[in-house]
């Protein structure tokens, strides 16, 4: 068969664009099928990138050559760091976006990589025996490809709810993809239903900002990508406000008017991003909730009230939002709503993102049960890379839990039953001290280089950074100071005559900011590069913990290396509990480590499986 494309991507959201770019960088002819070529990576909900855990994903996507970090660096209107009072494992970056500019940046970036964008709605997955061979659009056009990535977001049989009103749509004002769900059913996939929501948008000119708390950005700007051009600009202000007793009264009196409480919506929503109705219902003892007022971008007065997601009838939304401090006279420009959509529970995909049922078909983003732009981007990039490797007959690229948050996320999805929208947090990672924002390139640049996802010049520059960091660590460990010259810091070392800079950095409560003035005494000995010094200081300060975690990772990898052949008959393993039998056959773990992480599986089950696995491998030899 002569194919139109090597890799065809269905859906132009954050998953789709990263998949297309990865395939293109790896030398394949890629195309995106989407409803509107002008809306690539459009932010359907909150106009921001990053946050707790999510920023680690953005850093990893960037280290693997993705566009998300570049796009937000170029179009962000406010940059902030979060969790700085805690350890570096949980330091996170969050950037408020110019929603329109972000979308335009991605549209232009995709065009610059000569990726074709085809406007249409995918209606059927085309197959040739047990392999995918393209899609047919709802208007009857066949588009053939050697591999297909599906990243449909909330568009797969999407249904919007506002009170009792139901609107068939994938996003407000846009069509949903209805026939594609039927195609998945016909191919034998299990299809589930999830829900998410969005708040009303507000006219910022009708807000009394004097009643709200200012939240300014930070300098120097904490950009996501090392490839971004630094740009000075005046950052936008965000504001913090809160609900009142009157808000609670109105919301509580109208629970039954919400489709989530009336029974109209039966699917599960995101636990960690509840609607305002859900907040007052689940936390009935709490008198008020914070609302973050976030600008949607330059050139617009529209405001996103983060924390006020709702599906109440529009007239009740109007009443309730006007009880929030500072919003007494506010005008709603667009109502909030809930949206239900179809997804494929992710036990049906391999860690490579390829479906178990149909070769060459890859799923990425909300179709796998996740929520969030960042989670979608990480999956999309991995799906794009593995689609190319599938075409070339090469082994898949799989990141494990010890080397990337992308690996944590995909392992969670493929070894657990996703019954609610999945969101990534740093707490999901066992080895989070090894998976920091600052070392994403250390962990992933070798992979990026191997698969041609980054330029040689980027790789060389990073090697220089690593070399400079090693030199800095050496200097910090060898440079000594007299305790009497340390001022207040010297009180920590009363019984010593001299200490090294390393000794200072390892002291609890001593910040890098306190050490910097000391380093200026040594002209030319230390790097003037803040990034180099920061990397070196983290390496020294947490060296003991990092070494301990490295040993734990080695134990983890020994179990991961106990691979389970794809043809292994789990049904033949006697001595397992019925639940373990069922789970192993459903999830088909690829290693003993993965088997042990499946919900409901005990260490005893893993021990029994290990014995049978050794017998199987002995017979195979």
XYZ file of C-alpha atoms in Angstrom:
621
model
C 0.000 0.000 0.000
C 1.181 3.532 -0.785
C 0.511 5.691 2.256
C -0.341 9.386 2.273
C 1.716 9.931 5.447
C 4.070 8.106 7.744
C 2.359 9.329 10.925
C -1.164 10.761 11.036
C -2.273 12.564 14.166
C -5.974 12.957 14.987
C -6.486 16.060 17.113
C -4.606 19.353 17.186
C -4.381 19.837 20.946
C -1.269 19.722 23.125
C -0.876 15.960 22.637
C -1.329 16.175 18.883
C 1.170 18.953 18.207
C 3.915 17.285 20.275
C 3.310 13.962 18.514
C 3.503 15.606 15.083
C 6.667 17.544 15.917
C 8.436 14.469 17.306
C 7.606 12.451 14.198
C 8.736 15.301 11.949
C 12.042 15.752 13.790
C 12.698 12.052 13.368
C 12.431 12.478 9.619
C 8.898 11.248 8.972
C 6.097 12.820 6.951
C 3.486 13.820 9.522
C 0.047 15.397 9.302
C -2.582 16.548 11.783
C -6.324 16.102 11.229
C -8.194 18.726 13.228
C -11.440 20.669 13.023
C -9.826 24.111 12.789
C -6.229 24.636 11.672
C -6.179 28.012 13.479
C -6.754 26.468 16.916
C -3.743 24.229 17.427
C -2.900 23.846 21.147
C -5.721 26.208 22.078
C -6.077 26.497 25.846
C -9.612 25.258 26.408
C -9.582 25.901 30.137
C -7.051 27.718 32.351
C -4.689 30.111 30.539
C -1.512 28.857 32.232
C 1.233 26.271 31.907
C 2.977 24.498 34.786
C 2.278 24.292 38.486
C 3.007 21.636 41.101
C 4.225 18.491 39.322
C 3.047 19.728 35.941
C 6.065 21.991 35.507
C 8.330 18.940 35.769
C 6.495 17.502 32.766
C 7.030 20.721 30.794
C 10.757 20.622 31.563
C 10.906 17.003 30.412
C 8.959 17.689 27.225
C 11.383 20.528 26.534
C 14.404 18.301 27.202
C 12.996 15.898 24.608
C 12.685 18.661 22.015
C 9.016 19.553 22.537
C 7.414 22.928 21.863
C 5.402 23.579 25.052
C 8.240 25.273 26.984
C 9.235 27.416 24.017
C 5.632 28.483 23.420
C 4.922 29.558 26.987
C 8.294 31.316 27.355
C 7.528 33.343 24.232
C 3.941 34.230 25.174
C 3.797 34.157 28.984
C 2.577 37.310 30.705
C 3.495 36.377 34.293
C 6.153 33.993 35.625
C 6.242 32.581 39.165
C 8.089 29.917 41.174
C 6.146 27.812 43.664
C 7.178 25.818 46.750
C 10.522 27.597 47.158
C 10.274 27.288 50.944
C 10.565 23.520 50.524
C 13.206 21.273 48.939
C 14.205 21.436 45.256
C 12.344 18.207 44.439
C 9.045 20.108 44.611
C 10.110 23.508 43.288
C 7.739 24.275 40.461
C 7.270 26.945 37.821
C 3.915 28.342 36.701
C 3.437 30.792 33.859
C 0.305 32.744 33.035
C -0.254 32.702 29.277
C -1.521 35.069 26.673
C -4.039 32.499 25.473
C -4.312 33.806 21.914
C -0.584 34.419 21.462
C 0.241 30.910 22.723
C -2.077 29.370 20.154
C -0.654 31.549 17.347
C 2.928 30.659 18.327
C 2.157 26.936 18.025
C 0.332 27.371 14.694
C 3.376 29.147 13.249
C 5.795 26.641 14.785
C 3.953 23.689 13.247
C 3.960 25.443 9.855
C 7.722 26.050 10.126
C 8.256 22.287 10.474
C 6.331 21.598 7.254
C 3.675 19.530 9.010
C 0.463 19.439 6.990
C -2.714 20.370 8.856
C -5.882 18.853 7.387
C -9.220 20.312 8.447
C -11.848 17.667 9.088
C -13.390 15.344 11.677
C -12.042 11.815 11.924
C -14.940 9.383 11.858
C -13.440 5.934 11.398
C -10.159 4.155 12.102
C -9.053 2.260 8.986
C -7.424 -1.144 9.407
C -5.636 -3.721 7.310
C -6.002 -7.060 9.113
C -4.649 -6.370 12.634
C -2.863 -3.126 11.748
C -3.997 0.467 11.491
C -3.700 2.054 8.052
C -5.295 5.498 8.485
C -8.620 7.186 9.175
C -11.691 8.179 7.206
C -13.142 11.610 7.907
C -16.832 12.079 8.603
C -17.265 13.536 5.105
C -15.873 10.321 3.585
C -12.222 11.190 2.828
C -9.765 8.321 3.464
C -6.339 9.430 4.750
C -3.807 6.625 4.926
C -0.789 6.369 7.201
C 1.643 3.770 8.505
C 0.899 4.804 12.106
C -1.902 6.828 13.696
C -1.890 8.816 16.955
C -5.286 9.681 18.472
C -5.336 12.744 20.738
C -8.963 13.854 20.760
C -9.108 15.686 24.111
C -12.698 16.318 25.199
C -14.000 16.117 21.615
C -14.725 12.365 21.575
C -18.537 12.344 21.791
C -18.354 15.531 23.882
C -21.479 16.794 25.648
C -21.610 20.172 27.427
C -23.877 20.725 30.465
C -25.100 24.084 31.790
C -27.856 23.396 34.295
C -30.424 21.265 32.474
C -29.165 22.383 29.060
C -27.179 19.874 27.016
C -25.082 20.854 24.022
C -23.295 18.361 21.794
C -19.834 19.902 21.503
C -16.165 19.190 22.124
C -15.601 22.725 23.367
C -18.069 25.602 23.602
C -18.987 26.628 20.053
C -17.201 23.689 18.402
C -18.385 20.324 17.094
C -17.709 17.017 18.808
C -16.438 13.845 17.135
C -19.271 11.335 17.487
C -18.587 8.670 14.857
C -15.036 7.974 16.041
C -16.350 6.518 19.310
C -18.431 4.050 17.308
C -15.289 3.045 15.409
C -13.479 2.292 18.681
C -16.443 0.194 19.815
C -16.459 -1.801 16.571
C -12.745 -2.514 16.969
C -13.407 -4.018 20.412
C -12.057 -1.248 22.658
C -13.580 -0.606 26.061
C -14.904 2.964 26.160
C -15.589 4.884 29.365
C -16.948 8.305 30.189
C -15.282 11.127 32.149
C -16.130 14.704 33.016
C -14.292 17.958 33.439
C -15.388 21.565 33.757
C -14.463 25.188 33.376
C -15.440 28.416 35.183
C -17.289 31.395 33.706
C -15.137 34.087 32.131
C -15.418 37.577 33.596
C -15.125 41.133 32.284
C -12.107 42.522 34.127
C -13.327 46.091 33.633
C -16.231 45.324 35.986
C -14.072 43.977 38.845
C -13.197 46.075 41.891
C -9.501 45.247 41.991
C -8.946 47.301 45.151
C -10.703 44.572 47.152
C -8.435 41.829 45.804
C -4.924 40.848 46.831
C -2.217 41.463 44.222
C -0.028 38.564 43.103
C 2.902 39.890 41.072
C 5.309 37.881 38.947
C 8.961 37.218 39.753
C 12.287 38.347 38.372
C 14.532 37.137 36.955
C 11.993 35.352 34.778
C 12.071 31.578 35.417
C 11.818 30.467 31.796
C 11.021 26.828 31.044
C 13.251 26.253 28.034
C 16.998 26.602 27.675
C 16.290 27.200 23.976
C 14.172 30.309 24.586
C 15.343 33.836 23.857
C 15.200 35.851 27.076
C 12.889 38.872 26.782
C 12.306 41.687 29.255
C 8.699 42.848 29.611
C 6.262 44.207 32.180
C 4.525 41.282 33.815
C 0.765 41.168 34.259
C -0.801 41.100 37.718
C -2.871 38.213 38.994
C -5.115 38.675 42.014
C -6.453 36.587 44.859
C -9.935 36.860 46.323
C -12.381 34.547 48.070
C -15.987 33.461 48.305
C -18.282 34.670 51.099
C -21.024 33.266 53.310
C -23.519 34.479 50.699
C -21.730 32.470 47.996
C -22.055 29.363 50.122
C -25.736 30.066 50.754
C -26.575 30.453 47.047
C -24.527 27.438 45.907
C -25.839 25.188 48.702
C -29.446 26.132 47.978
C -29.009 25.147 44.333
C -27.158 21.825 44.485
C -30.036 20.082 42.707
C -29.854 22.605 39.858
C -26.360 21.361 39.066
C -26.252 18.441 36.590
C -23.547 16.853 38.755
C -26.015 16.535 41.662
C -29.284 16.068 39.748
C -28.085 12.796 38.166
C -27.868 14.316 34.688
C -24.080 13.738 34.710
C -23.166 10.184 35.685
C -19.453 10.203 34.809
C -16.591 10.983 37.193
C -14.889 14.365 37.360
C -11.373 15.352 38.458
C -10.890 14.873 42.204
C -8.194 17.544 42.430
C -10.021 20.237 40.475
C -13.572 20.156 41.875
C -16.388 22.458 40.859
C -17.485 25.214 43.227
C -20.636 23.149 43.930
C -18.501 20.146 44.838
C -16.271 22.257 47.099
C -19.193 23.518 49.195
C -20.738 20.028 49.278
C -17.578 18.069 50.171
C -16.176 20.717 52.514
C -19.392 21.891 54.134
C -17.550 23.082 57.249
C -15.373 25.471 55.258
C -16.774 28.998 55.169
C -14.901 30.268 52.117
C -12.718 29.209 49.199
C -9.923 31.045 47.419
C -10.478 32.290 43.891
C -7.511 33.277 41.706
C -8.291 35.966 39.138
C -6.069 35.334 36.122
C -5.908 37.476 32.960
C -6.501 35.626 29.685
C -3.843 37.662 27.899
C -2.737 40.999 26.513
C -5.319 42.988 24.592
C -8.295 41.484 26.401
C -10.068 42.336 29.645
C -11.357 38.784 30.042
C -10.514 37.129 33.375
C -10.359 33.445 34.315
C -11.621 32.895 37.923
C -9.532 29.857 38.819
C -11.356 27.869 41.500
C -14.913 28.701 40.386
C -15.568 25.891 37.898
C -19.311 25.316 37.683
C -22.128 23.756 35.658
C -24.970 25.574 37.404
C -27.622 27.333 35.295
C -26.366 30.626 33.928
C -28.662 32.790 36.059
C -27.420 31.090 39.253
C -23.815 31.522 38.099
C -24.547 35.245 37.752
C -25.931 35.485 41.286
C -23.208 33.378 42.909
C -20.196 34.998 41.270
C -21.381 38.464 42.364
C -21.087 37.418 45.997
C -17.307 36.913 45.664
C -15.236 39.737 47.158
C -14.479 42.333 44.480
C -16.923 40.800 41.980
C -20.069 42.507 43.265
C -20.652 44.302 39.932
C -18.914 41.824 37.642
C -20.291 40.832 34.256
C -19.937 37.279 32.934
C -18.694 37.169 29.334
C -19.069 33.376 28.952
C -20.792 30.940 31.319
C -18.984 28.060 32.972
C -19.907 24.527 32.011
C -19.177 20.841 32.559
C -18.283 18.559 29.666
C -18.537 14.789 29.407
C -16.437 12.893 26.880
C -15.395 9.372 25.943
C -12.036 7.843 26.825
C -10.300 4.472 26.503
C -9.187 3.098 29.895
C -5.420 2.996 29.565
C -4.871 -0.667 30.441
C -5.556 -1.061 26.700
C -2.288 0.676 25.781
C 1.295 -0.463 26.225
C 3.899 1.727 27.954
C 4.868 2.853 24.419
C 1.326 4.344 24.061
C 0.550 1.823 21.296
C -2.747 0.007 21.733
C -2.596 -3.681 22.570
C -5.497 -4.459 20.252
C -4.373 -2.749 17.041
C -0.759 -2.440 15.891
C 0.342 1.054 14.844
C -2.476 2.831 16.705
C -1.305 5.112 19.532
C -3.399 7.026 22.088
C -2.334 10.211 23.880
C -3.904 12.720 26.254
C -7.408 12.768 27.653
C -8.390 9.709 25.644
C -6.159 7.807 28.107
C -7.968 9.296 31.100
C -5.662 12.181 31.991
C -6.442 15.849 32.543
C -4.218 18.822 31.834
C -2.237 20.303 28.967
C 1.088 19.129 30.390
C 0.049 15.493 30.839
C -1.254 15.496 27.257
C 1.963 16.988 25.888
C 4.127 14.344 27.578
C 2.021 11.487 26.235
C 1.817 13.030 22.772
C 5.576 13.347 22.481
C 6.121 9.724 23.543
C 3.409 8.519 21.165
C 4.992 10.431 18.282
C 8.449 8.996 18.946
C 7.119 5.459 19.303
C 4.971 5.747 16.193
C 8.183 6.375 14.242
C 10.022 3.534 15.995
C 7.089 1.231 15.185
C 7.355 2.143 11.505
C 11.097 1.497 11.541
C 10.742 -1.817 13.346
C 12.821 -0.536 16.277
C 12.255 -1.248 19.998
C 9.948 1.274 21.700
C 11.196 4.213 23.760
C 9.880 3.753 27.302
C 10.853 5.922 30.276
C 10.647 4.259 33.677
C 9.515 5.737 36.992
C 13.064 6.422 38.131
C 14.079 8.626 35.208
C 11.120 10.892 34.408
C 7.720 12.080 35.547
C 6.580 11.107 32.064
C 7.533 7.556 33.065
C 5.649 7.857 36.360
C 2.518 9.083 34.575
C 2.512 6.427 31.847
C 3.259 3.642 34.327
C 0.396 4.842 36.553
C -1.965 4.861 33.588
C -1.015 1.439 32.259
C -0.901 -0.416 35.600
C -3.920 1.080 37.346
C -7.615 1.342 36.544
C -8.243 4.992 35.681
C -11.795 5.726 36.803
C -11.350 9.480 37.224
C -9.317 12.100 35.328
C -5.645 11.577 36.209
C -3.499 14.490 37.308
C 0.222 14.320 37.995
C 1.636 15.413 41.363
C 5.183 15.238 42.691
C 3.837 12.926 45.420
C 3.171 10.244 42.791
C 6.930 9.767 42.248
C 8.893 7.486 44.588
C 12.187 9.022 43.455
C 11.229 12.665 43.233
C 14.524 13.981 44.600
C 16.110 12.497 41.476
C 13.374 13.949 39.226
C 13.791 17.685 39.739
C 13.027 20.537 37.379
C 16.687 21.556 37.235
C 18.017 18.174 36.081
C 15.499 17.268 33.348
C 18.172 17.634 30.668
C 20.675 15.553 32.667
C 18.112 12.763 32.715
C 16.768 12.989 29.185
C 19.181 14.702 26.776
C 20.921 11.434 25.853
C 17.539 10.042 24.792
C 16.756 13.233 22.889
C 20.075 13.048 21.066
C 19.623 9.354 20.217
C 16.263 10.008 18.552
C 17.283 13.299 16.858
C 14.790 15.303 18.894
C 17.262 18.127 19.638
C 19.891 19.955 17.607
C 23.574 19.133 17.984
C 24.217 22.707 19.106
C 21.766 22.326 22.026
C 23.454 19.101 23.048
C 26.934 20.674 22.928
C 25.805 23.651 25.004
C 24.394 21.353 27.637
C 27.582 19.308 27.783
C 29.396 22.582 28.478
C 26.915 23.340 31.279
C 27.522 19.906 32.818
C 31.284 20.438 32.631
C 30.979 23.872 34.244
C 28.790 22.405 37.004
C 31.366 19.720 37.814
C 34.103 22.362 37.973
C 31.942 24.508 40.271
C 31.298 21.590 42.627
C 35.042 20.939 42.819
C 35.708 24.579 43.748
C 32.937 24.669 46.344
C 34.351 21.569 47.990
C 37.942 22.732 48.036
C 37.649 26.435 48.932
C 38.162 27.066 52.636
C 37.255 30.054 54.808
C 38.192 31.019 58.355
C 35.196 30.690 60.652
C 35.882 34.152 62.077
C 35.317 35.673 58.626
C 31.803 34.236 58.283
C 29.956 36.693 60.546
C 26.681 35.274 61.946
C 27.144 32.072 59.905
C 30.319 31.349 61.857
C 28.276 30.619 64.996
C 27.402 27.257 63.457
C 31.064 26.187 63.522
C 32.296 27.308 66.958
C 34.732 24.432 67.396
C 36.384 24.741 63.999
C 38.967 27.147 62.654
C 37.977 26.858 58.990
C 35.254 25.361 56.811
C 34.661 24.790 53.095
C 31.871 26.358 51.076
C 30.505 22.818 50.861
C 30.222 22.754 54.670
C 28.234 25.987 54.564
C 25.838 24.762 51.887
C 25.104 21.583 53.832
C 24.031 23.484 56.925
C 20.235 23.380 57.522
C 18.656 26.779 56.984
C 21.605 28.293 55.105
C 20.403 29.590 51.756
C 22.336 30.057 48.563
C 21.544 33.770 48.851
C 23.541 33.929 52.098
C 26.504 32.169 50.510
C 26.653 34.290 47.346
C 28.257 37.372 49.008
C 31.011 35.099 50.332
C 31.756 33.790 46.848
C 32.322 37.326 45.538
C 35.490 37.507 47.697
C 37.132 35.020 45.352
C 37.471 36.898 42.071
C 37.272 34.581 39.091
C 37.297 31.351 41.073
C 33.547 30.732 40.855
C 31.224 30.826 37.876
C 29.121 33.954 37.439
C 26.394 31.808 35.871
C 23.432 31.530 38.260
C 22.257 28.255 36.703
C 25.675 26.650 37.155
C 25.875 27.728 40.787
C 22.319 26.627 41.522
C 22.926 23.177 40.012
C 26.186 22.784 41.922
C 24.635 23.919 45.213
C 21.723 21.447 44.920
C 24.128 18.625 44.118
C 26.224 19.396 47.204
C 23.415 20.193 49.643
C 21.418 17.037 48.927
C 24.272 14.684 48.004
C 23.547 12.261 50.860
C 19.861 11.999 50.013
C 20.592 11.747 46.293
C 23.069 8.906 46.860
C 20.512 7.057 48.997
C 17.859 7.489 46.328
C 20.304 6.307 43.672
C 20.707 3.036 45.602
C 16.919 2.683 45.808
C 16.689 3.238 42.071
C 19.213 0.463 41.475
C 16.989 -1.952 43.446
C 13.946 -0.762 41.498
C 15.686 -1.349 38.179
C 16.637 -4.903 39.113
C 12.925 -5.715 39.304
C 12.234 -3.744 36.119
C 14.902 -5.796 34.361
C 13.052 -9.000 35.260
C 11.058 -8.727 32.050
C 7.960 -10.766 31.250
C 7.723 -12.021 27.635
C 4.757 -10.686 25.664
C 3.537 -14.274 25.069
C 3.673 -15.279 28.741
C 0.529 -17.197 29.775
C -0.601 -15.609 33.051
C -3.554 -18.027 33.124
C -1.179 -20.952 33.632
C 0.237 -19.551 36.884
C -1.303 -21.498 39.778
C -1.223 -20.246 43.336
C -2.342 -16.697 42.513
C -5.415 -15.062 44.015
C -8.304 -14.717 41.572
C -7.876 -10.919 41.585
C -4.191 -11.211 40.657
C -5.025 -13.633 37.829
C -7.588 -11.185 36.472
C -5.362 -8.121 36.841
C -2.312 -9.752 35.234
C -4.313 -10.852 32.217
C -5.971 -7.451 31.921
C -2.897 -5.225 32.340
C -0.269 -7.681 31.014
C 2.696 -6.238 32.967
C 6.012 -6.151 31.118
C 8.184 -6.737 34.215
C 7.992 -8.016 37.772
C 8.316 -4.430 38.977
C 5.321 -3.364 36.940
C 3.365 -6.422 38.114
C 3.935 -5.402 41.725
C 2.516 -1.927 41.117
C -0.838 -3.172 39.847
C -3.641 -2.312 42.234
C -4.756 -5.339 44.253
C -1.596 -7.393 43.613
C 0.287 -8.497 46.744
C 4.014 -9.234 47.244
C 2.992 -12.904 47.528
C 1.451 -12.788 44.053
C 4.659 -11.318 42.678
C 6.730 -14.033 44.353
C 4.564 -16.763 42.786
C 4.775 -15.059 39.398
C 8.570 -14.813 39.737
C 8.889 -18.587 40.228
C 6.781 -19.348 37.149
C 8.605 -16.716 35.130
C 11.985 -18.355 35.878
C 10.601 -21.727 34.767
C 9.221 -20.194 31.575
C 12.569 -18.596 30.713
C 14.454 -21.835 31.498
C 12.213 -23.794 29.111
C 12.560 -21.082 26.454
C 16.375 -21.406 26.614
